[in-house]
Amino acid sequence: MKKDYYNVIGVMSGTSLDGVDLAHIQFEIKNDKWAFKILECETISYDINWISVLKTAVDYTKIQLDELNKNYTQLLASIISNFIDKHSLKDLDAVCSHGHTILHQPQNGFTLQIGNLPEIAKWTHQNVVCDFRVQDVQLGGQGAPLVPIGDRILFSEYDYCMNLGGFSNVSFEENEQRIAFDISPVNTVLNFYANQLGLEYDNKGEISRTGKCNPILLAKLNTLDFYQKKYPKSLGFEFVKETVLPIIEKHKISIADKLNTFSEHIAIQIALALPKKEGSLFTTGGGAYNDFLIERIQAKLPEMNIIIPPKKILEFKEALIFALLGVLKLRGEINALKSVTGAKQDHSTGVLFLNK
């Protein structure tokens, strides 16, 4: 379905469990140049029960996961339908939905994003493009990150594009190839400790700022095997649950000190990950609101110009780019890069469910 104009919705649920991001996007392509407009957009927060379920689902049995997948697909369909009705959206080409990652084990040839069952097209009365990661893993890739092709197409003027969400990831051009990989956990850990204080998150890093960096804990975190691996590489919540949190919990220090230390860890790993320590670093995701974290990153990269975009792009960039991935799938064009994921080939990933 190749044409010059597309009217779609991008839908994203990240590992930080902020909620479901929805963005109504209009794309236009002229002379192979893509332009976009983010129109209506909002984040629908999960209720406390769904947050609890999504946090613990990593330990579910297959039967439990199958039931969860069905229930979550129904939830997601209702959220999407309400968004369409609320904003009176008409003539949509597709809903392009990432779903929510529960398991990510590319080393075992497996990744699971719930909310991508075929029924979602029937329940939303829309064409739906979804389940973007599975095919890449089947082709020997990491299934992540997938956003970098969108960085190349929509944000090529920046030296680096970085997202600070549940995990940090970065993409950039090197030798005429797009390179991208996950760097470290971010809000999956920071929010975990903020939650212990009865908070959804550490607002602007104010609690982190009051803490002290623990050098012993910092050293242990910085020597984790993942950071020594070459890209392509990606992270899932399993890494946080099985590796990172147990290390932190062995240190009997205050939550403020844990937050401070982990913020320092994030900043160090980001600085180490960037091959060139100067230029422009386009930064999005919820972590971009964490002033303390941004200050620590800037301290590690004093020659880097950290650019934080307007709110719509900052908060909805991933929904925007998964909307683009869906459009590329509709066009039968490449939307996953082997240079990024390590798959056997560039390919057009995702599954299209037609509204019948």
Tab-separated table of C-alpha atoms in Angstrom:
chain	number	residue	atom	x	y	z
A	1	MET	CA	0.000	0.000	0.000
A	2	LYS	CA	2.251	2.775	-1.287
A	3	LYS	CA	0.951	6.327	-1.308
A	4	ASP	CA	2.122	9.807	-0.301
A	5	TYR	CA	0.089	10.257	2.885
A	6	TYR	CA	-0.710	8.044	5.872
A	7	ASN	CA	-3.053	8.586	8.791
A	8	VAL	CA	-2.183	6.212	11.646
A	9	ILE	CA	-2.018	5.724	15.407
A	10	GLY	CA	1.195	4.637	17.109
A	11	VAL	CA	0.843	2.685	20.362
A	12	MET	CA	3.652	1.885	22.799
A	13	SER	CA	3.908	0.416	26.283
A	14	GLY	CA	7.388	0.540	27.766
A	15	THR	CA	9.102	-1.446	30.489
A	16	SER	CA	8.954	1.493	32.896
A	17	LEU	CA	5.167	0.829	33.166
A	18	ASP	CA	4.210	4.492	32.812
A	19	GLY	CA	1.175	3.384	30.826
A	20	VAL	CA	0.105	3.091	27.208
A	21	ASP	CA	1.308	5.889	24.915
A	22	LEU	CA	-0.987	6.680	22.000
A	23	ALA	CA	-0.202	9.198	19.275
A	24	HIS	CA	-2.234	10.142	16.208
A	25	ILE	CA	0.338	10.672	13.475
A	26	GLN	CA	0.126	11.973	9.929
A	27	PHE	CA	3.023	11.034	7.657
A	28	GLU	CA	3.817	12.480	4.260
A	29	ILE	CA	6.528	11.347	1.865
A	30	LYS	CA	7.831	13.554	-0.943
A	31	ASN	CA	10.933	12.779	-3.000
A	32	ASP	CA	11.850	10.009	-0.530
A	33	LYS	CA	11.768	12.490	2.381
A	34	TRP	CA	9.467	11.731	5.277
A	35	ALA	CA	7.673	14.420	7.283
A	36	PHE	CA	5.368	13.890	10.246
A	37	LYS	CA	2.858	15.658	12.450
A	38	ILE	CA	2.038	14.449	15.956
A	39	LEU	CA	-1.576	15.431	16.529
A	40	GLU	CA	-3.620	14.122	19.460
A	41	CYS	CA	-1.575	12.123	21.930
A	42	GLU	CA	-1.922	10.895	25.491
A	43	THR	CA	-0.680	8.353	27.980
A	44	ILE	CA	-3.246	6.093	29.633
A	45	SER	CA	-1.867	4.996	32.992
A	46	TYR	CA	-2.217	1.434	34.205
A	47	ASP	CA	-4.229	0.884	37.362
A	48	ILE	CA	-2.465	-0.587	40.368
A	49	ASN	CA	-3.643	-4.134	39.587
A	50	TRP	CA	-2.272	-4.083	36.046
A	51	ILE	CA	1.036	-2.660	37.258
A	52	SER	CA	1.320	-5.528	39.736
A	53	VAL	CA	0.497	-8.118	37.067
A	54	LEU	CA	2.929	-6.711	34.488
A	55	LYS	CA	5.711	-6.547	37.084
A	56	THR	CA	5.336	-10.198	38.065
A	57	ALA	CA	4.403	-11.749	34.695
A	58	VAL	CA	8.056	-12.566	33.991
A	59	ASP	CA	7.537	-15.531	36.350
A	60	TYR	CA	4.230	-16.733	34.848
A	61	THR	CA	3.699	-20.208	33.405
A	62	LYS	CA	2.814	-20.572	29.733
A	63	ILE	CA	-0.860	-21.115	30.595
A	64	GLN	CA	-0.861	-17.958	32.717
A	65	LEU	CA	0.895	-16.017	29.937
A	66	ASP	CA	-1.670	-17.140	27.370
A	67	GLU	CA	-4.496	-15.914	29.597
A	68	LEU	CA	-2.651	-12.678	30.312
A	69	ASN	CA	-2.079	-12.123	26.586
A	70	LYS	CA	-5.797	-12.416	25.887
A	71	ASN	CA	-6.766	-10.127	28.778
A	72	TYR	CA	-4.123	-7.557	27.890
A	73	THR	CA	-5.144	-7.580	24.216
A	74	GLN	CA	-8.701	-6.791	25.340
A	75	LEU	CA	-7.416	-3.993	27.585
A	76	LEU	CA	-5.280	-2.544	24.801
A	77	ALA	CA	-8.130	-2.746	22.284
A	78	SER	CA	-10.418	-0.844	24.639
A	79	ILE	CA	-7.769	1.835	25.263
A	80	ILE	CA	-7.222	2.268	21.507
A	81	SER	CA	-10.972	2.340	20.766
A	82	ASN	CA	-11.579	4.942	23.483
A	83	PHE	CA	-8.757	7.086	22.058
A	84	ILE	CA	-10.285	6.888	18.573
A	85	ASP	CA	-13.759	7.754	19.867
A	86	LYS	CA	-12.554	10.550	22.154
A	87	HIS	CA	-10.771	12.340	19.315
A	88	SER	CA	-13.286	11.395	16.599
A	89	LEU	CA	-10.556	9.944	14.415
A	90	LYS	CA	-11.623	8.897	10.928
A	91	ASP	CA	-10.120	7.190	7.893
A	92	LEU	CA	-7.184	5.587	9.694
A	93	ASP	CA	-4.860	3.489	7.565
A	94	ALA	CA	-3.799	1.429	10.563
A	95	VAL	CA	-3.109	1.208	14.267
A	96	CYS	CA	0.586	0.395	14.728
A	97	SER	CA	1.049	-1.206	18.127
A	98	HIS	CA	4.147	-2.497	19.887
A	99	GLY	CA	2.360	-4.341	22.687
A	100	HIS	CA	4.035	-4.833	26.061
A	101	THR	CA	7.232	-6.843	26.491
A	102	ILE	CA	7.008	-9.565	29.129
A	103	LEU	CA	9.906	-11.839	28.139
A	104	HIS	CA	12.916	-10.935	26.041
A	105	GLN	CA	15.423	-13.763	25.591
A	106	PRO	CA	16.892	-13.409	22.093
A	107	GLN	CA	19.818	-15.627	23.135
A	108	ASN	CA	17.212	-18.383	23.431
A	109	GLY	CA	15.432	-17.389	20.224
A	110	PHE	CA	12.450	-16.019	22.124
A	111	THR	CA	10.686	-12.725	22.769
A	112	LEU	CA	7.104	-12.102	23.914
A	113	GLN	CA	5.101	-8.903	23.522
A	114	ILE	CA	1.541	-9.313	24.774
A	115	GLY	CA	-1.384	-7.441	23.221
A	116	ASN	CA	-0.668	-8.620	19.675
A	117	LEU	CA	-3.344	-11.257	19.197
A	118	PRO	CA	-5.331	-11.244	15.916
A	119	GLU	CA	-8.517	-10.308	17.778
A	120	ILE	CA	-7.195	-6.783	18.300
A	121	ALA	CA	-8.229	-5.855	14.735
A	122	LYS	CA	-11.785	-7.071	15.354
A	123	TRP	CA	-12.049	-5.404	18.754
A	124	THR	CA	-10.734	-2.038	17.516
A	125	HIS	CA	-12.447	-2.216	14.087
A	126	GLN	CA	-9.140	-1.150	12.536
A	127	ASN	CA	-6.295	-2.587	10.508
A	128	VAL	CA	-3.539	-3.328	13.025
A	129	VAL	CA	0.186	-3.727	12.428
A	130	CYS	CA	1.881	-5.251	15.477
A	131	ASP	CA	4.262	-7.904	16.864
A	132	PHE	CA	7.345	-6.236	15.428
A	133	ARG	CA	10.060	-8.115	17.352
A	134	VAL	CA	9.381	-11.835	16.821
A	135	GLN	CA	10.450	-12.082	13.168
A	136	ASP	CA	13.769	-10.395	13.884
A	137	VAL	CA	14.580	-12.906	16.634
A	138	GLN	CA	13.632	-15.734	14.263
A	139	LEU	CA	16.183	-14.299	11.819
A	140	GLY	CA	18.885	-14.496	14.492
A	141	GLY	CA	18.581	-10.894	15.673
A	142	GLN	CA	18.083	-9.339	19.069
A	143	GLY	CA	14.587	-8.136	18.168
A	144	ALA	CA	15.721	-4.802	19.601
A	145	PRO	CA	16.194	-1.960	19.373
A	146	LEU	CA	13.849	-1.332	16.428
A	147	VAL	CA	13.526	2.439	16.823
A	148	PRO	CA	16.871	3.287	15.113
A	149	ILE	CA	15.532	3.082	11.565
A	150	GLY	CA	13.081	5.792	12.628
A	151	ASP	CA	15.976	7.803	14.044
A	152	ARG	CA	17.689	7.551	10.657
A	153	ILE	CA	14.587	8.543	8.690
A	154	LEU	CA	13.123	11.245	10.959
A	155	PHE	CA	16.014	12.590	13.110
A	156	SER	CA	19.119	12.257	10.941
A	157	GLU	CA	20.382	15.759	11.823
A	158	TYR	CA	21.580	14.583	15.263
A	159	ASP	CA	24.848	12.725	15.927
A	160	TYR	CA	23.167	10.473	18.489
A	161	CYS	CA	19.577	9.614	19.345
A	162	MET	CA	19.178	8.339	22.895
A	163	ASN	CA	16.105	7.140	24.747
A	164	LEU	CA	15.971	7.098	28.540
A	165	GLY	CA	13.065	4.796	29.308
A	166	GLY	CA	12.958	1.516	31.177
A	167	PHE	CA	16.386	1.063	29.615
A	168	SER	CA	18.713	3.471	27.856
A	169	ASN	CA	19.471	2.886	24.219
A	170	VAL	CA	21.329	4.836	21.567
A	171	SER	CA	21.570	4.917	17.798
A	172	PHE	CA	24.011	6.616	15.425
A	173	GLU	CA	25.584	6.343	11.981
A	174	GLU	CA	28.967	4.648	11.631
A	175	ASN	CA	30.583	3.744	8.302
A	176	GLU	CA	27.248	4.380	6.552
A	177	GLN	CA	25.467	1.888	8.781
A	178	ARG	CA	22.988	2.578	11.558
A	179	ILE	CA	24.365	1.230	14.827
A	180	ALA	CA	22.177	0.877	17.905
A	181	PHE	CA	22.029	-1.046	21.158
A	182	ASP	CA	20.722	-1.005	24.695
A	183	ILE	CA	23.125	0.576	27.171
A	184	SER	CA	21.816	-0.041	30.690
A	185	PRO	CA	18.678	-0.165	32.824
A	186	VAL	CA	17.276	3.245	33.738
A	187	ASN	CA	13.708	3.662	34.988
A	188	THR	CA	13.229	-0.063	35.589
A	189	VAL	CA	15.623	0.413	38.517
A	190	LEU	CA	15.050	4.060	39.477
A	191	ASN	CA	11.266	3.592	39.613
A	192	PHE	CA	11.657	0.359	41.586
A	193	TYR	CA	13.267	2.284	44.435
A	194	ALA	CA	10.988	5.298	44.123
A	195	ASN	CA	8.061	2.873	44.478
A	196	GLN	CA	9.510	1.709	47.810
A	197	LEU	CA	9.071	5.282	49.017
A	198	GLY	CA	5.455	5.293	47.858
A	199	LEU	CA	6.229	7.344	44.744
A	200	GLU	CA	5.645	6.539	41.082
A	201	TYR	CA	9.061	7.964	40.205
A	202	ASP	CA	11.807	10.200	41.558
A	203	ASN	CA	10.568	13.592	40.374
A	204	LYS	CA	13.406	15.413	38.584
A	205	GLY	CA	15.847	13.176	40.454
A	206	GLU	CA	15.332	15.173	43.645
A	207	ILE	CA	15.750	12.140	45.936
A	208	SER	CA	18.761	10.894	43.960
A	209	ARG	CA	20.346	14.298	44.421
A	210	THR	CA	20.163	14.021	48.214
A	211	GLY	CA	21.928	10.651	48.267
A	212	LYS	CA	25.609	9.753	48.225
A	213	CYS	CA	27.326	7.599	45.649
A	214	ASN	CA	28.510	4.279	47.060
A	215	PRO	CA	31.834	3.506	45.323
A	216	ILE	CA	31.785	-0.233	46.117
A	217	LEU	CA	28.291	-0.714	44.648
A	218	LEU	CA	29.167	1.496	41.681
A	219	ALA	CA	32.240	-0.583	40.893
A	220	LYS	CA	30.262	-3.841	41.025
A	221	LEU	CA	27.606	-2.486	38.682
A	222	ASN	CA	30.161	-1.172	36.211
A	223	THR	CA	31.884	-4.557	35.912
A	224	LEU	CA	28.774	-6.522	34.897
A	225	ASP	CA	29.398	-8.780	31.910
A	226	PHE	CA	26.746	-7.107	29.738
A	227	TYR	CA	28.783	-3.919	29.524
A	228	GLN	CA	31.769	-5.772	28.131
A	229	LYS	CA	29.767	-7.286	25.257
A	230	LYS	CA	29.961	-5.858	21.767
A	231	TYR	CA	26.797	-4.734	20.002
A	232	PRO	CA	24.288	-5.790	18.821
A	233	LYS	CA	22.911	-6.345	22.288
A	234	SER	CA	19.666	-5.731	24.109
A	235	LEU	CA	18.207	-5.937	27.586
A	236	GLY	CA	15.013	-7.248	29.142
A	237	PHE	CA	13.520	-6.996	32.606
A	238	GLU	CA	15.011	-10.415	33.378
A	239	PHE	CA	18.435	-8.705	33.568
A	240	VAL	CA	17.163	-6.233	36.156
A	241	LYS	CA	15.362	-8.845	38.238
A	242	GLU	CA	18.012	-11.566	38.159
A	243	THR	CA	21.241	-9.548	38.062
A	244	VAL	CA	20.987	-5.848	38.904
A	245	LEU	CA	18.557	-5.700	41.818
A	246	PRO	CA	20.222	-8.562	43.748
A	247	ILE	CA	23.565	-6.701	43.591
A	248	ILE	CA	22.016	-3.462	44.835
A	249	GLU	CA	20.065	-5.213	47.573
A	250	LYS	CA	23.266	-6.665	49.066
A	251	HIS	CA	24.277	-3.118	50.041
A	252	LYS	CA	22.588	-1.893	53.198
A	253	ILE	CA	22.424	1.756	52.212
A	254	SER	CA	19.565	4.241	52.016
A	255	ILE	CA	17.241	4.377	49.019
A	256	ALA	CA	18.544	7.857	48.260
A	257	ASP	CA	22.083	6.451	48.121
A	258	LYS	CA	20.927	3.614	45.858
A	259	LEU	CA	19.259	6.090	43.521
A	260	ASN	CA	22.291	8.364	43.493
A	261	THR	CA	24.667	5.476	42.831
A	262	PHE	CA	22.562	4.001	40.063
A	263	SER	CA	22.171	7.410	38.404
A	264	GLU	CA	25.953	7.702	38.386
A	265	HIS	CA	26.153	4.206	36.917
A	266	ILE	CA	23.741	5.136	34.106
A	267	ALA	CA	25.760	8.261	33.279
A	268	ILE	CA	29.059	6.365	33.225
A	269	GLN	CA	27.709	3.632	30.947
A	270	ILE	CA	26.211	6.158	28.535
A	271	ALA	CA	29.520	8.026	28.321
A	272	LEU	CA	31.402	4.783	27.719
A	273	ALA	CA	28.933	3.658	25.057
A	274	LEU	CA	29.326	6.660	22.751
A	275	PRO	CA	32.342	6.297	20.444
A	276	LYS	CA	32.593	10.049	19.904
A	277	LYS	CA	32.299	12.211	23.020
A	278	GLU	CA	31.155	15.397	21.295
A	279	GLY	CA	28.347	16.508	19.000
A	280	SER	CA	24.573	16.458	19.515
A	281	LEU	CA	22.759	13.956	21.735
A	282	PHE	CA	19.017	13.999	21.027
A	283	THR	CA	17.426	12.707	24.239
A	284	THR	CA	13.874	11.463	24.767
A	285	GLY	CA	11.924	9.229	27.152
A	286	GLY	CA	10.770	9.746	30.729
A	287	GLY	CA	14.353	9.874	32.000
A	288	ALA	CA	14.849	13.160	30.146
A	289	TYR	CA	12.716	14.766	32.887
A	290	ASN	CA	15.206	13.571	35.522
A	291	ASP	CA	17.279	16.732	35.934
A	292	PHE	CA	19.823	15.064	38.201
A	293	LEU	CA	20.403	12.231	35.738
A	294	ILE	CA	20.813	14.655	32.831
A	295	GLU	CA	23.314	16.656	34.899
A	296	ARG	CA	25.339	13.520	35.618
A	297	ILE	CA	25.350	12.549	31.926
A	298	GLN	CA	26.452	16.070	31.012
A	299	ALA	CA	29.231	15.891	33.612
A	300	LYS	CA	30.544	12.712	31.971
A	301	LEU	CA	30.205	14.207	28.473
A	302	PRO	CA	31.145	17.883	28.875
A	303	GLU	CA	31.625	18.415	25.114
A	304	MET	CA	28.243	16.940	24.184
A	305	ASN	CA	25.234	19.125	23.380
A	306	ILE	CA	22.314	17.347	25.072
A	307	ILE	CA	19.119	18.293	23.231
A	308	ILE	CA	15.748	17.636	24.830
A	309	PRO	CA	12.888	18.177	22.332
A	310	PRO	CA	9.373	19.556	22.888
A	311	LYS	CA	7.003	17.505	25.031
A	312	LYS	CA	5.140	15.709	22.226
A	313	ILE	CA	8.334	14.294	20.745
A	314	LEU	CA	9.996	13.733	24.120
A	315	GLU	CA	7.121	11.653	25.476
A	316	PHE	CA	5.771	10.068	22.297
A	317	LYS	CA	8.840	9.455	20.134
A	318	GLU	CA	8.591	5.676	20.468
A	319	ALA	CA	4.878	5.722	19.601
A	320	LEU	CA	5.779	7.948	16.642
A	321	ILE	CA	8.447	5.575	15.396
A	322	PHE	CA	6.382	2.421	15.826
A	323	ALA	CA	3.738	4.242	13.776
A	324	LEU	CA	6.429	4.706	11.121
A	325	LEU	CA	7.470	1.039	11.355
A	326	GLY	CA	3.854	0.103	10.748
A	327	VAL	CA	3.642	2.379	7.711
A	328	LEU	CA	6.850	0.901	6.301
A	329	LYS	CA	5.341	-2.568	6.797
A	330	LEU	CA	2.213	-1.479	4.907
A	331	ARG	CA	4.487	-0.321	2.093
A	332	GLY	CA	6.439	-3.589	2.107
A	333	GLU	CA	9.632	-1.688	2.893
A	334	ILE	CA	12.519	-2.475	5.230
A	335	ASN	CA	11.831	-1.436	8.832
A	336	ALA	CA	14.411	-3.515	10.726
A	337	LEU	CA	18.158	-3.214	10.180
A	338	LYS	CA	20.585	-6.114	10.506
A	339	SER	CA	23.333	-3.646	11.486
A	340	VAL	CA	21.265	-2.827	14.572
A	341	THR	CA	19.742	-6.140	15.644
A	342	GLY	CA	22.249	-8.631	14.256
A	343	ALA	CA	19.613	-10.398	12.140
A	344	LYS	CA	20.677	-12.297	9.028
A	345	GLN	CA	19.279	-9.571	6.777
A	346	ASP	CA	17.437	-6.277	6.672
A	347	HIS	CA	13.736	-7.055	6.596
A	348	SER	CA	10.167	-5.799	6.861
A	349	THR	CA	8.913	-6.957	10.227
A	350	GLY	CA	5.545	-6.921	11.899
A	351	VAL	CA	2.215	-8.694	11.395
A	352	LEU	CA	-0.788	-7.120	9.671
A	353	PHE	CA	-4.249	-8.009	10.952
A	354	LEU	CA	-6.986	-6.665	8.674
A	355	ASN	CA	-10.272	-5.328	9.978
A	356	LYS	CA	-12.736	-7.684	8.295
